[in-house]
Tab-separated table of C-alpha atoms and ligand atoms in Angstrom:
chain	number	residue	atom	x	y	z
A	725	UNK	CA	-52.863	-16.727	11.302
A	726	UNK	CA	-51.243	-13.971	9.226
A	727	UNK	CA	-53.295	-11.295	7.512
A	728	UNK	CA	-52.491	-9.771	4.115
A	729	UNK	CA	-54.072	-6.864	2.294
A	730	UNK	CA	-54.809	-6.989	-1.465
A	731	UNK	CA	-55.512	-3.525	-2.833
A	732	UNK	CA	-56.928	-3.320	-6.359
A	733	UNK	CA	-56.043	0.116	-7.792
A	734	UNK	CA	-55.852	-0.721	-11.492
A	735	UNK	CA	-59.039	0.929	-12.671
A	736	UNK	CA	-59.335	3.821	-15.134
A	737	UNK	CA	-61.760	5.926	-13.145
A	738	UNK	CA	-64.142	6.467	-16.130
A	739	UNK	CA	-66.987	7.713	-13.963
A	740	UNK	CA	-64.737	10.288	-12.315
A	741	UNK	CA	-63.679	11.635	-15.695
A	742	UNK	CA	-60.495	13.213	-14.402
A	743	UNK	CA	-57.288	13.536	-16.432
A	744	UNK	CA	-55.400	11.129	-14.098
A	745	UNK	CA	-56.675	7.837	-12.671
A	746	UNK	CA	-58.741	8.728	-9.588
A	747	UNK	CA	-56.532	6.773	-7.160
A	748	UNK	CA	-53.901	9.549	-7.605
A	749	UNK	CA	-56.257	12.531	-7.163
A	750	UNK	CA	-55.269	14.655	-4.164
A	751	UNK	CA	-57.151	14.483	-0.873
A	752	UNK	CA	-55.794	16.725	1.808
A	753	UNK	CA	-52.559	17.029	-0.126
A	754	UNK	CA	-51.952	13.298	-0.572
A	755	UNK	CA	-53.067	10.834	-3.323
A	756	UNK	CA	-56.258	8.967	-2.366
A	757	UNK	CA	-54.326	5.705	-2.629
A	758	UNK	CA	-51.771	6.888	-0.072
A	759	UNK	CA	-54.546	7.473	2.492
A	760	UNK	CA	-55.841	3.954	1.914
A	761	UNK	CA	-52.421	2.346	2.148
A	762	UNK	CA	-51.620	4.275	5.342
A	763	UNK	CA	-54.429	2.534	7.245
A	764	UNK	CA	-53.116	-0.903	6.353
A	765	UNK	CA	-49.469	0.141	6.947
A	766	UNK	CA	-50.406	1.266	10.455
A	767	UNK	CA	-52.487	-1.795	11.386
A	768	UNK	CA	-50.301	-4.143	13.479
A	769	UNK	CA	-52.223	-7.256	12.324
A	770	UNK	CA	-51.310	-6.705	8.651
A	771	UNK	CA	-48.149	-8.540	7.601
A	772	UNK	CA	-47.920	-7.486	3.969
A	773	UNK	CA	-49.728	-5.537	1.231
A	774	UNK	CA	-50.106	-6.549	-2.398
A	775	UNK	CA	-50.918	-3.575	-4.585
A	776	UNK	CA	-52.430	-3.952	-8.057
A	777	UNK	CA	-51.975	-1.043	-10.481
A	778	UNK	CA	-52.176	-0.514	-14.231
A	779	UNK	CA	-49.166	-2.171	-15.887
A	780	UNK	CA	-47.720	1.155	-17.057
A	781	UNK	CA	-48.032	2.782	-13.617
A	782	UNK	CA	-46.124	0.208	-11.540
A	783	UNK	CA	-42.922	2.291	-11.477
A	784	UNK	CA	-44.830	5.534	-10.751
A	785	UNK	CA	-46.700	3.852	-7.907
A	786	UNK	CA	-43.569	2.319	-6.455
A	787	UNK	CA	-41.575	5.570	-6.528
A	788	UNK	CA	-44.207	8.271	-6.047
A	789	UNK	CA	-46.604	6.572	-3.635
A	790	UNK	CA	-45.067	3.500	-1.929
A	791	UNK	CA	-41.467	4.715	-1.490
A	792	UNK	CA	-42.331	8.390	-1.122
A	793	UNK	CA	-44.701	7.648	1.789
A	794	UNK	CA	-42.567	4.903	3.351
A	795	UNK	CA	-45.098	2.070	2.980
A	796	UNK	CA	-42.693	-0.689	3.968
A	797	UNK	CA	-45.395	-3.349	4.163
A	798	UNK	CA	-45.985	-3.302	0.362
A	799	UNK	CA	-44.442	-6.643	-0.689
A	800	UNK	CA	-45.802	-6.898	-4.236
A	801	UNK	CA	-46.896	-4.408	-6.895
A	802	UNK	CA	-48.480	-6.269	-9.841
A	803	UNK	CA	-50.275	-5.245	-13.030
A	804	UNK	CA	-54.083	-5.306	-13.096
A	805	UNK	CA	-56.438	-6.812	-15.647
A	806	UNK	CA	-59.403	-5.760	-17.736
A	807	UNK	CA	-62.032	-5.992	-14.936
A	808	UNK	CA	-61.609	-5.626	-11.184
A	809	UNK	CA	-62.055	-9.407	-10.838
A	810	UNK	CA	-59.048	-9.944	-13.141
A	811	UNK	CA	-56.997	-7.495	-11.106
A	812	UNK	CA	-57.848	-9.289	-7.855
A	813	UNK	CA	-56.915	-12.601	-9.475
A	814	UNK	CA	-53.486	-11.228	-10.418
A	815	UNK	CA	-52.997	-10.058	-6.852
A	816	UNK	CA	-54.013	-13.476	-5.460
A	817	UNK	CA	-51.437	-15.172	-7.718
A	818	UNK	CA	-48.687	-12.848	-6.477
A	819	UNK	CA	-49.618	-13.591	-2.824
A	820	UNK	CA	-48.862	-17.299	-3.395
A	821	UNK	CA	-45.248	-16.625	-2.442
A	822	UNK	CA	-46.273	-15.143	0.904
A	823	UNK	CA	-49.610	-16.540	2.153
A	824	UNK	CA	-50.607	-19.962	3.441
A	825	UNK	CA	-54.102	-21.354	2.734
A	826	UNK	CA	-55.254	-20.540	6.289
A	827	UNK	CA	-53.982	-16.946	6.276
A	828	UNK	CA	-56.555	-14.170	5.839
A	829	UNK	CA	-56.603	-11.815	2.809
A	830	UNK	CA	-58.434	-8.483	3.088
A	831	UNK	CA	-59.433	-7.291	-0.370
A	832	UNK	CA	-59.954	-3.524	-0.227
A	833	UNK	CA	-60.590	-0.937	-2.946
A	834	UNK	CA	-57.662	1.515	-3.315
A	835	UNK	CA	-60.256	4.316	-3.566
A	836	UNK	CA	-61.848	3.698	-0.116
A	837	UNK	CA	-59.528	5.797	2.029
A	838	UNK	CA	-61.838	6.062	5.079
A	839	UNK	CA	-61.676	2.477	6.265
A	840	UNK	CA	-61.080	2.459	10.027
A	841	UNK	CA	-58.495	0.410	11.899
A	842	UNK	CA	-61.332	-1.099	13.988
A	843	UNK	CA	-63.089	-2.464	10.899
A	844	UNK	CA	-59.786	-4.070	9.774
A	845	UNK	CA	-59.484	-5.815	13.093
A	846	UNK	CA	-63.129	-6.944	13.112
A	847	UNK	CA	-62.837	-8.175	9.526
A	848	UNK	CA	-59.778	-10.323	10.314
A	849	UNK	CA	-61.487	-11.787	13.362
A	850	UNK	CA	-64.734	-12.580	11.464
A	851	UNK	CA	-62.903	-14.051	8.417
A	852	UNK	CA	-60.804	-16.332	10.551
A	853	UNK	CA	-63.849	-17.893	12.163
A	854	UNK	CA	-65.791	-18.675	8.922
A	855	UNK	CA	-65.602	-18.615	5.167
A	856	UNK	CA	-65.411	-14.878	4.840
A	857	UNK	CA	-66.488	-11.458	6.105
A	858	UNK	CA	-67.986	-8.522	4.304
A	859	UNK	CA	-68.080	-4.937	5.574
A	860	UNK	CA	-71.521	-3.564	4.750
A	861	UNK	CA	-74.029	-0.898	5.849
A	862	UNK	CA	-77.792	-1.080	5.909
A	863	UNK	CA	-79.445	0.448	2.870
A	864	UNK	CA	-80.804	3.875	3.818
A	865	UNK	CA	-82.989	4.264	0.750
A	866	UNK	CA	-85.744	1.974	-0.480
A	867	UNK	CA	-84.263	-0.096	-3.330
A	868	UNK	CA	-86.263	-1.064	-6.386
A	869	UNK	CA	-85.696	-3.818	-8.957
A	870	UNK	CA	-86.265	-2.241	-12.349
A	871	UNK	CA	-86.501	-3.636	-15.883
A	872	UNK	CA	-86.829	-1.402	-18.973
A	873	UNK	CA	-87.701	1.579	-16.837
A	874	UNK	CA	-90.533	-0.186	-14.976
A	875	UNK	CA	-90.403	-1.230	-11.324
A	876	UNK	CA	-90.561	-4.996	-10.951
A	877	UNK	CA	-90.242	-5.376	-7.205
A	878	UNK	CA	-89.524	-3.612	-3.900
A	879	UNK	CA	-87.341	-5.891	-1.763
A	880	UNK	CA	-87.926	-5.549	1.983
A	881	UNK	CA	-85.436	-2.862	3.006
A	882	UNK	CA	-84.726	-4.522	6.340
A	883	UNK	CA	-82.938	-7.324	4.462
A	884	UNK	CA	-80.861	-5.071	2.235
A	885	UNK	CA	-77.218	-4.094	2.913
A	886	UNK	CA	-74.757	-2.159	0.769
A	887	UNK	CA	-71.529	-4.086	0.282
A	888	UNK	CA	-68.337	-2.182	0.954
A	889	UNK	CA	-64.762	-3.405	1.328
A	890	UNK	CA	-62.740	-4.911	2.879
A	891	UNK	CA	-64.077	-8.290	1.930
A	892	UNK	CA	-61.925	-10.806	3.793
A	893	UNK	CA	-61.398	-14.531	3.351
A	894	UNK	CA	-59.027	-17.352	4.054
A	895	UNK	CA	-56.442	-17.271	1.251
A	896	UNK	CA	-57.400	-20.844	0.165
A	897	UNK	CA	-61.117	-20.079	0.065
A	898	UNK	CA	-60.840	-16.920	-2.067
A	899	UNK	CA	-58.308	-18.525	-4.469
A	900	UNK	CA	-60.655	-21.465	-5.076
A	901	UNK	CA	-63.622	-19.101	-5.592
A	902	UNK	CA	-61.761	-16.933	-8.123
A	903	UNK	CA	-60.363	-19.947	-9.982
A	904	UNK	CA	-63.811	-21.506	-10.217
A	905	UNK	CA	-65.377	-18.223	-11.390
A	906	UNK	CA	-62.749	-17.841	-14.073
A	907	UNK	CA	-63.258	-21.404	-15.338
A	908	UNK	CA	-67.042	-20.922	-15.455
A	909	UNK	CA	-66.795	-17.479	-17.051
A	910	UNK	CA	-68.675	-15.999	-14.065
A	911	UNK	CA	-68.264	-12.254	-13.602
A	912	UNK	CA	-69.111	-10.831	-10.205
A	913	UNK	CA	-69.015	-7.167	-9.143
A	914	UNK	CA	-67.469	-8.067	-5.781
A	915	UNK	CA	-65.363	-10.878	-4.244
A	916	UNK	CA	-68.027	-12.059	-1.845
A	917	UNK	CA	-70.318	-13.054	-4.722
A	918	UNK	CA	-67.676	-15.476	-5.971
A	919	UNK	CA	-67.456	-17.178	-2.561
A	920	UNK	CA	-71.295	-17.142	-2.248
A	921	UNK	CA	-71.641	-19.002	-5.545
A	922	UNK	CA	-69.449	-21.760	-4.089
A	923	UNK	CA	-71.784	-22.067	-1.081
A	924	UNK	CA	-69.555	-20.155	1.317
A	925	UNK	CA	-70.977	-18.438	4.394
A	926	UNK	CA	-69.916	-14.817	4.339
A	927	UNK	CA	-70.616	-12.900	7.543
A	928	UNK	CA	-71.529	-9.214	7.696
A	929	UNK	CA	-69.283	-6.844	9.606
A	930	UNK	CA	-71.439	-3.761	10.225
A	931	UNK	CA	-69.550	-0.954	8.545
A	932	UNK	CA	-69.400	2.776	8.413
A	933	UNK	CA	-71.217	5.246	6.133
A	934	UNK	CA	-67.953	7.172	5.851
A	935	UNK	CA	-66.315	4.231	4.061
A	936	UNK	CA	-67.285	5.551	0.632
A	937	UNK	CA	-65.855	4.386	-2.646
A	938	UNK	CA	-64.688	7.537	-4.426
A	939	UNK	CA	-66.390	7.031	-7.766
A	940	UNK	CA	-67.878	10.289	-9.167
A	941	UNK	CA	-66.816	13.954	-8.760
A	942	UNK	CA	-69.207	14.702	-5.864
A	943	UNK	CA	-67.571	11.905	-3.874
A	944	UNK	CA	-64.380	14.034	-3.798
A	945	UNK	CA	-66.266	16.851	-2.139
A	946	UNK	CA	-67.662	14.434	0.440
A	947	UNK	CA	-64.196	12.988	0.968
A	948	UNK	CA	-62.661	16.416	1.668
A	949	UNK	CA	-65.479	17.090	4.148
A	950	UNK	CA	-64.951	13.728	5.894
A	951	UNK	CA	-61.224	14.368	6.071
A	952	UNK	CA	-61.776	17.790	7.685
A	953	UNK	CA	-64.395	16.498	10.159
A	954	UNK	CA	-62.783	13.222	11.185
A	955	UNK	CA	-59.023	13.786	10.688
A	956	UNK	CA	-58.518	13.423	14.443
A	957	UNK	CA	-59.975	9.936	14.680
A	958	UNK	CA	-58.581	8.421	11.493
A	959	UNK	CA	-54.840	7.829	10.968
B	1228	CTP	N1	-60.034	-1.796	-10.248
B	1228	CTP	C1	-58.968	-2.593	-10.623
B	1228	CTP	N2	-58.910	-3.140	-11.882
B	1228	CTP	C2	-59.891	-2.903	-12.778
B	1228	CTP	C3	-60.980	-2.101	-12.417
B	1228	CTP	C4	-61.043	-1.557	-11.109
B	1228	CTP	O1	-58.052	-2.807	-9.812
B	1228	CTP	N3	-59.774	-3.429	-14.012
B	1228	CTP	C5	-60.065	-1.164	-8.912
B	1228	CTP	C6	-60.141	0.357	-8.970
B	1228	CTP	O2	-58.861	0.910	-9.164
B	1228	CTP	C7	-60.767	0.671	-7.635
B	1228	CTP	C8	-61.615	-0.501	-7.289
B	1228	CTP	O3	-61.232	-1.578	-8.196
B	1228	CTP	O4	-59.809	0.889	-6.629
B	1228	CTP	C9	-63.125	-0.222	-7.418
B	1228	CTP	O5	-63.448	-0.020	-8.781
B	1228	CTP	P1	-64.153	1.279	-9.394
B	1228	CTP	O6	-64.636	2.191	-8.312
B	1228	CTP	O7	-65.116	0.794	-10.402
B	1228	CTP	O8	-62.928	2.038	-10.068
B	1228	CTP	P2	-62.646	2.279	-11.657
B	1228	CTP	O9	-62.879	1.008	-12.378
B	1228	CTP	O10	-61.299	2.871	-11.723
B	1228	CTP	O11	-63.767	3.356	-12.027
B	1228	CTP	P3	-64.795	3.298	-13.239
B	1228	CTP	O12	-65.592	2.033	-13.056
B	1228	CTP	O13	-65.602	4.528	-13.053
B	1228	CTP	O14	-63.983	3.314	-14.498
B	1229	MG	MG1	-64.900	0.083	-12.413
């Protein structure tokens, strides 16, 4: 089957608090989003990339990121929505012209530039043999459930994983899950949760602690350090 990437990059970066949306902040002299797109551009298994950006940044993204860096696999640039889930939905609709129900779609945050080519390959393989695949790492810290400032529960750490992206699914499976969530008014913080609520079996692809989502200012410092330390092994 074919494999497509869907990259949501239509957020406002409120927690970063920078003057531009965080996907355009510079990392090693290139926008964060360009690092992310480069990994998918260079992966031979990826046929096409659908990029989701804020409506008023489509032209900027096309000219200053996609064309400027020669990302020839970008086949669609579409406007995002209010929440990430709405942005992914817009991307899924745009992929209708390109993807068949059995093709795999890898949904990956535009602000996770350290995804490795190996994890893309493993995700595609895992997603094409089940309902979906989720890159995740084991929780390092003990996680508490808290209500009104008081601990309610301490889930057994050995069962806890931190969800990253890509989250990968057959195109038909993820479209049905998003459609159903929209109709039910269900809001999930990731794509896997929408497939889980439909009874889908989502397999874990053991991930990489470097695959951070650049969210707050200290993540940028970490990202520069990762880039300096691992530049040789990442594209
Ligand atoms: N995203 C999106 N559309 C939205 C919200 C988020 O496409 N309406 C994207 C972001 O651009 C990012 C990814 O989803 O690549 C993960 O979201 P997050 O880290 O929360 O980014 P922001 O929403 O931009 O940041 P914040 O929540 O701090 O405002
Ligand atoms: Mg957000």
